[in-house]
C-alpha positions as a Python dict, from the first residue, in 0.01 Angstrom:
ca = {
    (1, 'X'): (0, 0, 0),
    (2, 'X'): (-167, -160, -302),
    (3, 'X'): (-165, 16, -640),
    (4, 'X'): (-453, 247, -733),
    (5, 'X'): (-727, 50, -906),
    (6, 'X'): (-854, 196, -1236),
    (7, 'X'): (-1157, 87, -1438),
    (8, 'X'): (-1137, 158, -1814),
    (9, 'X'): (-1475, 160, -1991),
    (10, 'X'): (-1467, 180, -2372),
    (11, 'X'): (-1641, -15, -2651),
    (12, 'X'): (-1331, -8, -2874),
    (13, 'X'): (-1105, -305, -2786),
    (14, 'X'): (-788, -147, -2930),
    (15, 'X'): (-826, 159, -2708),
    (16, 'X'): (-912, -50, -2401),
    (17, 'X'): (-608, -273, -2443),
    (18, 'X'): (-370, 16, -2518),
    (19, 'X'): (-483, 222, -2218),
    (20, 'X'): (-470, -87, -1995),
    (21, 'X'): (-113, -173, -2101),
    (22, 'X'): (13, 183, -2052),
    (23, 'X'): (-152, 224, -1712),
    (24, 'X'): (-18, -113, -1594),
    (25, 'X'): (331, -11, -1707),
    (26, 'X'): (292, 290, -1474),
    (27, 'X'): (213, 61, -1180),
    (28, 'X'): (-167, 87, -1170),
    (29, 'X'): (-404, -208, -1130),
    (30, 'X'): (-646, -204, -1424),
    (31, 'X'): (-973, -372, -1522),
    (32, 'X'): (-1151, -307, -1853),
    (33, 'X'): (-1518, -311, -1952),
    (34, 'X'): (-1656, -304, -2306),
    (35, 'X'): (-1999, -161, -2226),
    (36, 'X'): (-2218, -24, -1948),
    (37, 'X'): (-2332, -366, -1827),
    (38, 'X'): (-1973, -487, -1788),
    (39, 'X'): (-1881, -157, -1621),
    (40, 'X'): (-2160, -198, -1365),
    (41, 'X'): (-2043, -550, -1285),
    (42, 'X'): (-1676, -446, -1253),
    (43, 'X'): (-1772, -155, -1028),
    (44, 'X'): (-1988, -385, -816),
    (45, 'X'): (-1709, -640, -781),
    (46, 'X'): (-1452, -388, -657),
    (47, 'X'): (-1463, -19, -576),
    (48, 'X'): (-1241, 167, -828),
    (49, 'X'): (-1010, 449, -727),
    (50, 'X'): (-1068, 610, -1070),
    (51, 'X'): (-1278, 543, -1381),
    (52, 'X'): (-1190, 627, -1743),
    (53, 'X'): (-1529, 639, -1915),
    (54, 'X'): (-1612, 661, -2284),
    (55, 'X'): (-1916, 876, -2363),
    (56, 'X'): (-2051, 699, -2673),
    (57, 'X'): (-2126, 329, -2618),
    (58, 'X'): (-2384, 103, -2782),
    (59, 'X'): (-2599, 8, -2479),
    (60, 'X'): (-2587, 300, -2234),
    (61, 'X'): (-2389, 621, -2286),
    (62, 'X'): (-2132, 751, -2039),
    (63, 'X'): (-2341, 1052, -1933),
    (64, 'X'): (-2623, 818, -1827),
    (65, 'X'): (-2374, 611, -1626),
    (66, 'X'): (-2248, 926, -1455),
    (67, 'X'): (-2603, 1008, -1346),
    (68, 'X'): (-2653, 650, -1229),
    (69, 'X'): (-2333, 642, -1023),
    (70, 'X'): (-2379, 979, -858),
    (71, 'X'): (-2430, 957, -481),
    (72, 'X'): (-2623, 1270, -394),
    (73, 'X'): (-2411, 1557, -520),
    (74, 'X'): (-2086, 1370, -580),
    (75, 'X'): (-1932, 1063, -742),
    (76, 'X'): (-1773, 792, -524),
    (77, 'X'): (-1444, 822, -715),
    (78, 'X'): (-1291, 1050, -983),
    (79, 'X'): (-1425, 993, -1336),
    (80, 'X'): (-1241, 1108, -1649),
    (81, 'X'): (-1456, 1118, -1963),
    (82, 'X'): (-1321, 1018, -2308),
    (83, 'X'): (-1479, 1086, -2646),
    (84, 'X'): (-1392, 1128, -3012),
    (85, 'X'): (-1721, 1306, -3083),
    (86, 'X'): (-1745, 1538, -2788),
    (87, 'X'): (-1913, 1876, -2790),
    (88, 'X'): (-1887, 2169, -2553),
    (89, 'X'): (-2238, 2090, -2426),
    (90, 'X'): (-2140, 1730, -2350),
    (91, 'X'): (-1826, 1837, -2165),
    (92, 'X'): (-2023, 2091, -1961),
    (93, 'X'): (-2286, 1829, -1872),
    (94, 'X'): (-2019, 1578, -1768),
    (95, 'X'): (-1850, 1838, -1547),
    (96, 'X'): (-2184, 1936, -1394),
    (97, 'X'): (-2241, 1572, -1301),
    (98, 'X'): (-1906, 1560, -1123),
    (99, 'X'): (-1660, 1432, -1385),
    (100, 'X'): (-1303, 1537, -1306),
    (101, 'X'): (-1201, 1609, -1667),
    (102, 'X'): (-1282, 1548, -2033),
    (103, 'X'): (-1022, 1406, -2278),
    (104, 'X'): (-1070, 1402, -2654),
    (105, 'X'): (-978, 1112, -2881),
    (106, 'X'): (-742, 1026, -3036),
    (107, 'X'): (-589, 1005, -2690),
    (108, 'X'): (-259, 1168, -2603),
    (109, 'X'): (-110, 913, -2364),
    (110, 'X'): (108, 1175, -2197),
    (111, 'X'): (-197, 1389, -2128),
    (112, 'X'): (-396, 1086, -2013),
    (113, 'X'): (-131, 981, -1760),
    (114, 'X'): (-96, 1337, -1630),
    (115, 'X'): (-475, 1373, -1592),
    (116, 'X'): (-501, 1036, -1412),
    (117, 'X'): (-221, 1131, -1173),
    (118, 'X'): (-375, 1471, -1099),
    (119, 'X'): (-723, 1323, -1050),
    (120, 'X'): (-595, 1064, -800),
    (121, 'X'): (-389, 1327, -615),
    (122, 'X'): (-686, 1566, -599),
    (123, 'X'): (-913, 1291, -468),
    (124, 'X'): (-658, 1184, -210),
    (125, 'X'): (-611, 1543, -92),
    (126, 'X'): (-987, 1601, -71),
    (127, 'X'): (-1029, 1289, 143),
    (128, 'X'): (-743, 1392, 371),
    (129, 'X'): (-891, 1739, 417),
    (130, 'X'): (-1235, 1596, 487),
    (131, 'X'): (-1089, 1352, 736),
    (132, 'X'): (-899, 1632, 911),
    (133, 'X'): (-1216, 1840, 942),
    (134, 'X'): (-1410, 1545, 1074),
    (135, 'X'): (-1146, 1462, 1333),
    (136, 'X'): (-1103, 1822, 1448),
    (137, 'X'): (-727, 1821, 1425),
    (138, 'X'): (-645, 1488, 1590),
    (139, 'X'): (-293, 1469, 1737),
    (140, 'X'): (-51, 1308, 1491),
    (141, 'X'): (153, 1107, 1741),
    (142, 'X'): (177, 1021, 2111),
    (143, 'X'): (319, 1288, 2341),
    (144, 'X'): (560, 1197, 2621),
    (145, 'X'): (920, 1106, 2697),
    (146, 'X'): (864, 860, 2979),
    (147, 'X'): (1003, 510, 2950),
    (148, 'X'): (645, 379, 2928),
    (149, 'X'): (555, 597, 2628),
    (150, 'X'): (889, 547, 2452),
    (151, 'X'): (857, 170, 2485),
    (152, 'X'): (499, 185, 2355),
    (153, 'X'): (599, 401, 2056),
    (154, 'X'): (873, 153, 1964),
    (155, 'X'): (627, -136, 1992),
    (156, 'X'): (374, 37, 1765),
    (157, 'X'): (643, 121, 1508),
    (158, 'X'): (738, -248, 1491),
    (159, 'X'): (376, -358, 1461),
    (160, 'X'): (312, -99, 1189),
    (161, 'X'): (540, -281, 945),
    (162, 'X'): (313, -586, 944),
    (163, 'X'): (-42, -609, 814),
    (164, 'X'): (-205, -808, 1094),
    (165, 'X'): (-516, -676, 1270),
    (166, 'X'): (-452, -476, 1587),
    (167, 'X'): (-662, -450, 1902),
    (168, 'X'): (-595, -148, 2124),
    (169, 'X'): (-701, -168, 2488),
    (170, 'X'): (-708, 115, 2740),
    (171, 'X'): (-917, 321, 2975),
    (172, 'X'): (-1131, 600, 2823),
    (173, 'X'): (-918, 902, 2738),
    (174, 'X'): (-584, 722, 2702),
    (175, 'X'): (-547, 815, 2333),
    (176, 'X'): (-648, 501, 2146),
    (177, 'X'): (-720, 687, 1822),
    (178, 'X'): (-390, 875, 1843),
    (179, 'X'): (-202, 544, 1855),
    (180, 'X'): (-415, 400, 1571),
    (181, 'X'): (-329, 700, 1351),
    (182, 'X'): (38, 674, 1453),
    (183, 'X'): (31, 307, 1351),
    (184, 'X'): (-123, 391, 1013),
    (185, 'X'): (114, 682, 947),
    (186, 'X'): (417, 453, 984),
    (187, 'X'): (279, 153, 797),
    (188, 'X'): (321, 54, 430),
    (189, 'X'): (-45, 165, 393),
    (190, 'X'): (33, 523, 498),
    (191, 'X'): (-58, 666, 156),
    (192, 'X'): (-399, 497, 174),
    (193, 'X'): (-705, 626, 360),
    (194, 'X'): (-754, 616, 736),
    (195, 'X'): (-1127, 563, 789),
    (196, 'X'): (-1249, 582, 1148),
    (197, 'X'): (-1584, 452, 1266),
    (198, 'X'): (-1721, 544, 1608),
    (199, 'X'): (-1914, 221, 1655),
    (200, 'X'): (-2114, 358, 1948),
    (201, 'X'): (-2242, 647, 1736),
    (202, 'X'): (-2399, 417, 1474),
    (203, 'X'): (-2756, 303, 1533),
    (204, 'X'): (-2745, -73, 1581),
    (205, 'X'): (-2988, -137, 1297),
    (206, 'X'): (-2759, 58, 1059),
    (207, 'X'): (-2423, -91, 1161),
    (208, 'X'): (-2403, -350, 882),
    (209, 'X'): (-2513, -94, 620),
    (210, 'X'): (-2257, 160, 743),
    (211, 'X'): (-1970, -89, 744),
    (212, 'X'): (-2045, -311, 445),
    (213, 'X'): (-2252, -93, 210),
    (214, 'X'): (-2546, -205, -1),
    (215, 'X'): (-2665, -294, -352),
    (216, 'X'): (-3006, -218, -499),
    (217, 'X'): (-3038, -296, -866),
    (218, 'X'): (-2755, -116, -1045),
    (219, 'X'): (-2697, 127, -758),
    (220, 'X'): (-2406, 52, -525),
    (221, 'X'): (-2337, 221, -191),
    (222, 'X'): (-1981, 162, -68),
    (223, 'X'): (-1949, 108, 307),
    (224, 'X'): (-1665, 211, 534),
    (225, 'X'): (-1481, -118, 474),
    (226, 'X'): (-1448, -42, 101),
    (227, 'X'): (-1381, 327, 161),
    (228, 'X'): (-1076, 216, 360),
    (229, 'X'): (-948, -2, 75),
    (230, 'X'): (-569, 12, 57),
    (231, 'X'): (-553, 175, 400),
    (232, 'X'): (-669, 129, 758),
    (233, 'X'): (-1017, 91, 907),
    (234, 'X'): (-1028, 206, 1270),
    (235, 'X'): (-1320, 76, 1476),
    (236, 'X'): (-1348, 281, 1795),
    (237, 'X'): (-1532, 122, 2091),
    (238, 'X'): (-1555, -211, 1913),
    (239, 'X'): (-1759, -369, 2195),
    (240, 'X'): (-2056, -148, 2101),
    (241, 'X'): (-2096, -337, 1770),
    (242, 'X'): (-2410, -551, 1749),
    (243, 'X'): (-2378, -926, 1706),
    (244, 'X'): (-2504, -928, 1345),
    (245, 'X'): (-2237, -680, 1233),
    (246, 'X'): (-1979, -873, 1439),
    (247, 'X'): (-2070, -1191, 1247),
    (248, 'X'): (-2029, -1018, 909),
    (249, 'X'): (-1695, -865, 1013),
    (250, 'X'): (-1567, -1202, 1141),
    (251, 'X'): (-1664, -1362, 809),
    (252, 'X'): (-1496, -1082, 610),
    (253, 'X'): (-1170, -1122, 803),
    (254, 'X'): (-1181, -1500, 775),
    (255, 'X'): (-1260, -1520, 403),
    (256, 'X'): (-1105, -1199, 275),
    (257, 'X'): (-1440, -1098, 124),
    (258, 'X'): (-1792, -997, 221),
    (259, 'X'): (-2140, -939, 83),
    (260, 'X'): (-2293, -593, 71),
    (261, 'X'): (-2647, -566, 203),
    (262, 'X'): (-2865, -691, -83),
    (263, 'X'): (-2560, -818, -274),
    (264, 'X'): (-2523, -1165, -426),
    (265, 'X'): (-2154, -1171, -517),
    (266, 'X'): (-1863, -1139, -269),
    (267, 'X'): (-1644, -829, -260),
    (268, 'X'): (-1273, -862, -187),
    (269, 'X'): (-1129, -698, 126),
    (270, 'X'): (-804, -499, 108),
    (271, 'X'): (-780, -324, 442),
    (272, 'X'): (-603, -338, 775),
    (273, 'X'): (-835, -333, 1074),
    (274, 'X'): (-736, -157, 1394),
    (275, 'X'): (-997, -174, 1670),
    (276, 'X'): (-1012, -16, 2014),
    (277, 'X'): (-1207, -74, 2333),
    (278, 'X'): (-1197, 13, 2702),
    (279, 'X'): (-1389, -301, 2800),
    (280, 'X'): (-1265, -647, 2896),
    (281, 'X'): (-1346, -834, 2576),
    (282, 'X'): (-1274, -1173, 2731),
    (283, 'X'): (-1548, -1099, 2983),
    (284, 'X'): (-1777, -975, 2703),
    (285, 'X'): (-1718, -1304, 2521),
    (286, 'X'): (-1790, -1501, 2838),
    (287, 'X'): (-2131, -1336, 2887),
    (288, 'X'): (-2225, -1366, 2518),
    (289, 'X'): (-2199, -996, 2425),
    (290, 'X'): (-1905, -1041, 2187),
    (291, 'X'): (-1820, -1312, 1935),
    (292, 'X'): (-1530, -1534, 2032),
    (293, 'X'): (-1414, -1584, 1673),
    (294, 'X'): (-1399, -1207, 1608),
    (295, 'X'): (-1211, -1152, 1934),
    (296, 'X'): (-938, -1396, 1833),
    (297, 'X'): (-925, -1261, 1475),
    (298, 'X'): (-867, -904, 1595),
    (299, 'X'): (-652, -984, 1895),
    (300, 'X'): (-358, -1096, 1680),
    (301, 'X'): (-143, -804, 1800),
    (302, 'X'): (-280, -646, 2119),
    (303, 'X'): (-163, -301, 2231),
    (304, 'X'): (-230, -206, 2592),
    (305, 'X'): (-230, 168, 2661),
    (306, 'X'): (-137, 276, 3014),
    (307, 'X'): (-350, 521, 3215),
    (308, 'X'): (-192, 861, 3267),
    (309, 'X'): (-132, 785, 3638),
    (310, 'X'): (120, 519, 3524),
    (311, 'X'): (336, 775, 3340),
    (312, 'X'): (263, 1085, 3545),
    (313, 'X'): (612, 1220, 3463),
    (314, 'X'): (474, 1307, 3117),
    (315, 'X'): (228, 1560, 3263),
    (316, 'X'): (455, 1870, 3217),
    (317, 'X'): (519, 1785, 2852),
    (318, 'X'): (149, 1717, 2793),
    (319, 'X'): (60, 2050, 2954),
    (320, 'X'): (305, 2237, 2729),
    (321, 'X'): (186, 2049, 2424),
    (322, 'X'): (-182, 2128, 2481),
    (323, 'X'): (-114, 2492, 2561),
    (324, 'X'): (60, 2521, 2223),
    (325, 'X'): (-215, 2318, 2058),
    (326, 'X'): (-497, 2547, 2174),
    (327, 'X'): (-296, 2863, 2104),
    (328, 'X'): (-222, 2749, 1747),
    (329, 'X'): (-549, 2577, 1660),
    (330, 'X'): (-809, 2786, 1843),
    (331, 'X'): (-635, 3120, 1884),
    (332, 'X'): (-647, 3116, 2265),
    (333, 'X'): (-413, 3346, 2457),
    (334, 'X'): (-86, 3185, 2564),
    (335, 'X'): (-45, 3113, 2934),
    (336, 'X'): (220, 2906, 3111),
    (337, 'X'): (196, 2685, 3420),
    (338, 'X'): (406, 2776, 3723),
    (339, 'X'): (623, 2499, 3864),
    (340, 'X'): (392, 2467, 4165),
    (341, 'X'): (91, 2433, 3933),
    (342, 'X'): (269, 2163, 3735),
    (343, 'X'): (353, 1975, 4054),
    (344, 'X'): (-13, 1989, 4158),
    (345, 'X'): (-104, 1837, 3823),
    (346, 'X'): (154, 1564, 3875),
    (347, 'X'): (-4, 1476, 4207),
    (348, 'X'): (-354, 1445, 4064),
    (349, 'X'): (-484, 1097, 3977),
    (350, 'X'): (-634, 1186, 3635),
    (351, 'X'): (-927, 940, 3624),
    (352, 'X'): (-1019, 1077, 3280),
    (353, 'X'): (-659, 1035, 3161),
    (354, 'X'): (-514, 1247, 2878),
    (355, 'X'): (-857, 1360, 2759),
    (356, 'X'): (-928, 1508, 3102),
    (357, 'X'): (-592, 1688, 3104),
    (358, 'X'): (-659, 1830, 2758),
    (359, 'X'): (-1002, 1958, 2860),
    (360, 'X'): (-863, 2111, 3179),
    (361, 'X'): (-591, 2298, 2988),
    (362, 'X'): (-851, 2435, 2748),
    (363, 'X'): (-1071, 2551, 3036),
    (364, 'X'): (-782, 2725, 3212),
    (365, 'X'): (-679, 2907, 2893),
    (366, 'X'): (-1035, 3022, 2825),
    (367, 'X'): (-1124, 3135, 3179),
    (368, 'X'): (-794, 3278, 3301),
    (369, 'X'): (-665, 3626, 3228),
    (370, 'X'): (-312, 3635, 3371),
    (371, 'X'): (-6, 3509, 3186),
    (372, 'X'): (72, 3257, 3460),
    (373, 'X'): (-149, 2963, 3555),
    (374, 'X'): (-102, 2946, 3933),
    (375, 'X'): (-128, 2669, 4190),
    (376, 'X'): (-447, 2821, 4335),
    (377, 'X'): (-608, 2829, 3990),
    (378, 'X'): (-520, 2467, 3918),
    (379, 'X'): (-622, 2361, 4268),
    (380, 'X'): (-962, 2525, 4226),
    (381, 'X'): (-1009, 2358, 3887),
    (382, 'X'): (-917, 2015, 4021),
    (383, 'X'): (-1145, 2061, 4325),
    (384, 'X'): (-1421, 2161, 4084),
    (385, 'X'): (-1382, 1835, 3894),
    (386, 'X'): (-1397, 1639, 4216),
    (387, 'X'): (-1702, 1835, 4333),
    (388, 'X'): (-1884, 1760, 4009),
    (389, 'X'): (-1811, 1391, 4050),
    (390, 'X'): (-1975, 1398, 4395),
    (391, 'X'): (-2237, 1660, 4324),
    (392, 'X'): (-2547, 1666, 4539),
    (393, 'X'): (-2549, 1295, 4629),
    (394, 'X'): (-2502, 1377, 4995),
    (395, 'X'): (-2757, 1659, 4989),
    (396, 'X'): (-3066, 1451, 4903),
    (397, 'X'): (-3314, 1518, 5187),
    (398, 'X'): (-3364, 1212, 5407),
    (399, 'X'): (-3725, 1299, 5489),
    (400, 'X'): (-3847, 1226, 5134),
    (401, 'X'): (-4058, 924, 5048),
    (402, 'X'): (-3835, 642, 4926),
    (403, 'X'): (-3958, 670, 4566),
    (404, 'X'): (-3878, 1043, 4541),
    (405, 'X'): (-3539, 1002, 4710),
    (406, 'X'): (-3453, 719, 4472),
    (407, 'X'): (-3555, 930, 4171),
    (408, 'X'): (-3333, 1219, 4286),
    (409, 'X'): (-3040, 985, 4337),
    (410, 'X'): (-3094, 812, 4001),
    (411, 'X'): (-3109, 1144, 3819),
    (412, 'X'): (-2791, 1273, 3985),
    (413, 'X'): (-2616, 941, 3931),
    (414, 'X'): (-2711, 911, 3563),
    (415, 'X'): (-2627, 1275, 3490),
    (416, 'X'): (-2276, 1229, 3629),
    (417, 'X'): (-2221, 900, 3446),
    (418, 'X'): (-2351, 1062, 3126),
    (419, 'X'): (-2094, 1343, 3157),
    (420, 'X'): (-1814, 1095, 3213),
    (421, 'X'): (-1929, 904, 2901),
    (422, 'X'): (-1917, 1237, 2710),
    (423, 'X'): (-2281, 1207, 2604),
    (424, 'X'): (-2243, 861, 2447),
    (425, 'X'): (-2560, 666, 2534),
    (426, 'X'): (-2409, 332, 2428),
    (427, 'X'): (-2119, 376, 2672),
    (428, 'X'): (-2360, 493, 2942),
    (429, 'X'): (-2573, 180, 2897),
    (430, 'X'): (-2263, -35, 2928),
    (431, 'X'): (-2134, 153, 3233),
    (432, 'X'): (-2460, 137, 3430),
    (433, 'X'): (-2546, -217, 3314),
    (434, 'X'): (-2876, -140, 3138),
    (435, 'X'): (-3013, -239, 2799),
    (436, 'X'): (-3020, 69, 2578),
    (437, 'X'): (-3399, 72, 2524),
    (438, 'X'): (-3460, 49, 2899),
    (439, 'X'): (-3205, 323, 2958),
    (440, 'X'): (-3380, 560, 2718),
    (441, 'X'): (-3706, 487, 2897),
    (442, 'X'): (-3544, 558, 3234),
    (443, 'X'): (-3391, 886, 3110),
    (444, 'X'): (-3729, 1004, 2982),
    (445, 'X'): (-3896, 912, 3312),
    (446, 'X'): (-3637, 1120, 3501),
    (447, 'X'): (-3674, 1415, 3265),
    (448, 'X'): (-3325, 1380, 3114),
    (449, 'X'): (-3296, 1468, 2745),
    (450, 'X'): (-2980, 1296, 2606),
    (451, 'X'): (-2942, 1573, 2346),
    (452, 'X'): (-2938, 1850, 2607),
    (453, 'X'): (-2808, 1677, 2922),
    (454, 'X'): (-2447, 1792, 2878),
    (455, 'X'): (-2565, 2154, 2873),
    (456, 'X'): (-2728, 2126, 3216),
}
C-alpha cells in the first residue's frame, strides 16, 4: 500500500518545510501549499488523506477553506487546524465545520505526529465501519474444503500479491464479491480502502460522475476511483457499465490518470481494479456492448468461479456456516440439519448457487420451530422454490384471446425473471434481451411496479 498523502497548507515557509521534513521522515507522502490558491490546486491534483491547515493566511483564511471544502455535513478527509493566534471561538467554529483537531503554534512536533496518526486511524476506522454497514456483514473469505475451493483460494492468494487488474467470472450467486474482498484482504493494499460499486445500481447518465467525480470552480467532488486510492476498487456486474464510462475507465487504466467531469487537468490513479460479471464478455464485445480495449485491460488475471453444483460436497459446511452466521448476526434461533436433510441439499442442483443456499437457510431458521431441520421440511422448501419457478405458466386459460393470454404469460414470465434478478432492472433487461427503456414501458403496461414487484 502507498503511504498516506498529507497536504500541508501554511504561509510561513519555515514551518511548511519543517513539517514536511518531519512527516516524510515518518514515511508519509507530503505536498505543501503556501496559500489558499495553491491548496486548492494541490487538492484538485490529488485527493489528500489528511490536511494540515493554517488558519491565518493572506488570501483566504483556513476557516473559509473549511467551509468551501465541506461536502454536505462532512469533510472528504481529516483536517487538522494550526494557528499561533487562535481563540476559543475559532477552535469551536473549526470543530463545528468538521475539523478533527486544533493545534497551537509554536508546534510541538511530538503532539503533531500523534494527532496526525490518530486522525488517520480514526478516518480509516470510520470508513471501515461505514463499509461494513453498507455491505451488511459480507463474508470475509470463501467457505468450503473441496478440492475446487481450496485450489481457487490458493490461486487468489497468489494473485493477491501482484497489482494487476482482476476479472472475476461466475454465475449469479457464486460469491464474486467474497472472492474480491478475500483478494484485497491478502494483498499489499489490505490497509487501504475497499470501495465497491454495484454498476447496475447506478443510473447510466450518472456512471461517469459516480466513478470519476467532478469539478465546478473551486469545488471538487471525489468519485469512487479516488475514494479507493491506495486500495481496491471493486466493480460488480461490470457489463452493466455504459460505453461512455467504459471509455473513461479504459483511458484511466491505460494512462494512469483521468479527468474529472468538468476538470481540465489529469488526476493520477493509484488503485487496483477488480471487476466481476456473470456475462460472456467476449460475446458482449462481439455485439458491440462492451469495449474490446477495456476487456483486455481488465482480463489480465481472470478468475473463474465454479457453480455450487460443481463442488456440491461443500454443501454441509456451507449449511453449518450460514446457520452460525444467522444465529450470530441476526439473533435467529439455532437449528441443525439432520443427515437426511443435508443429503437432500446435496442432491439439489442449486441454480441460484451459494446465494440461494444462504437464503434457504435463513428461511428455514425463521419459519421453523423445532431444533432439527428435517428432510420433509427441506423437501417442502425445495419444492416451493421449484413451484415458484414454474408458477402459473401452465394454468393460463386457453380460451382467452391471444392478446390477453400473451399478457398473462408475459407478466408471469417477467415477474419470475425479476425475482431471479433480485429486483435489478439492469440484469432483467440483459436476461430478457430488452433495452431498459422499452422494458420499463413493458412493465408499466403489464401493471408491474419495479419498486414493489418483489413484495407480490
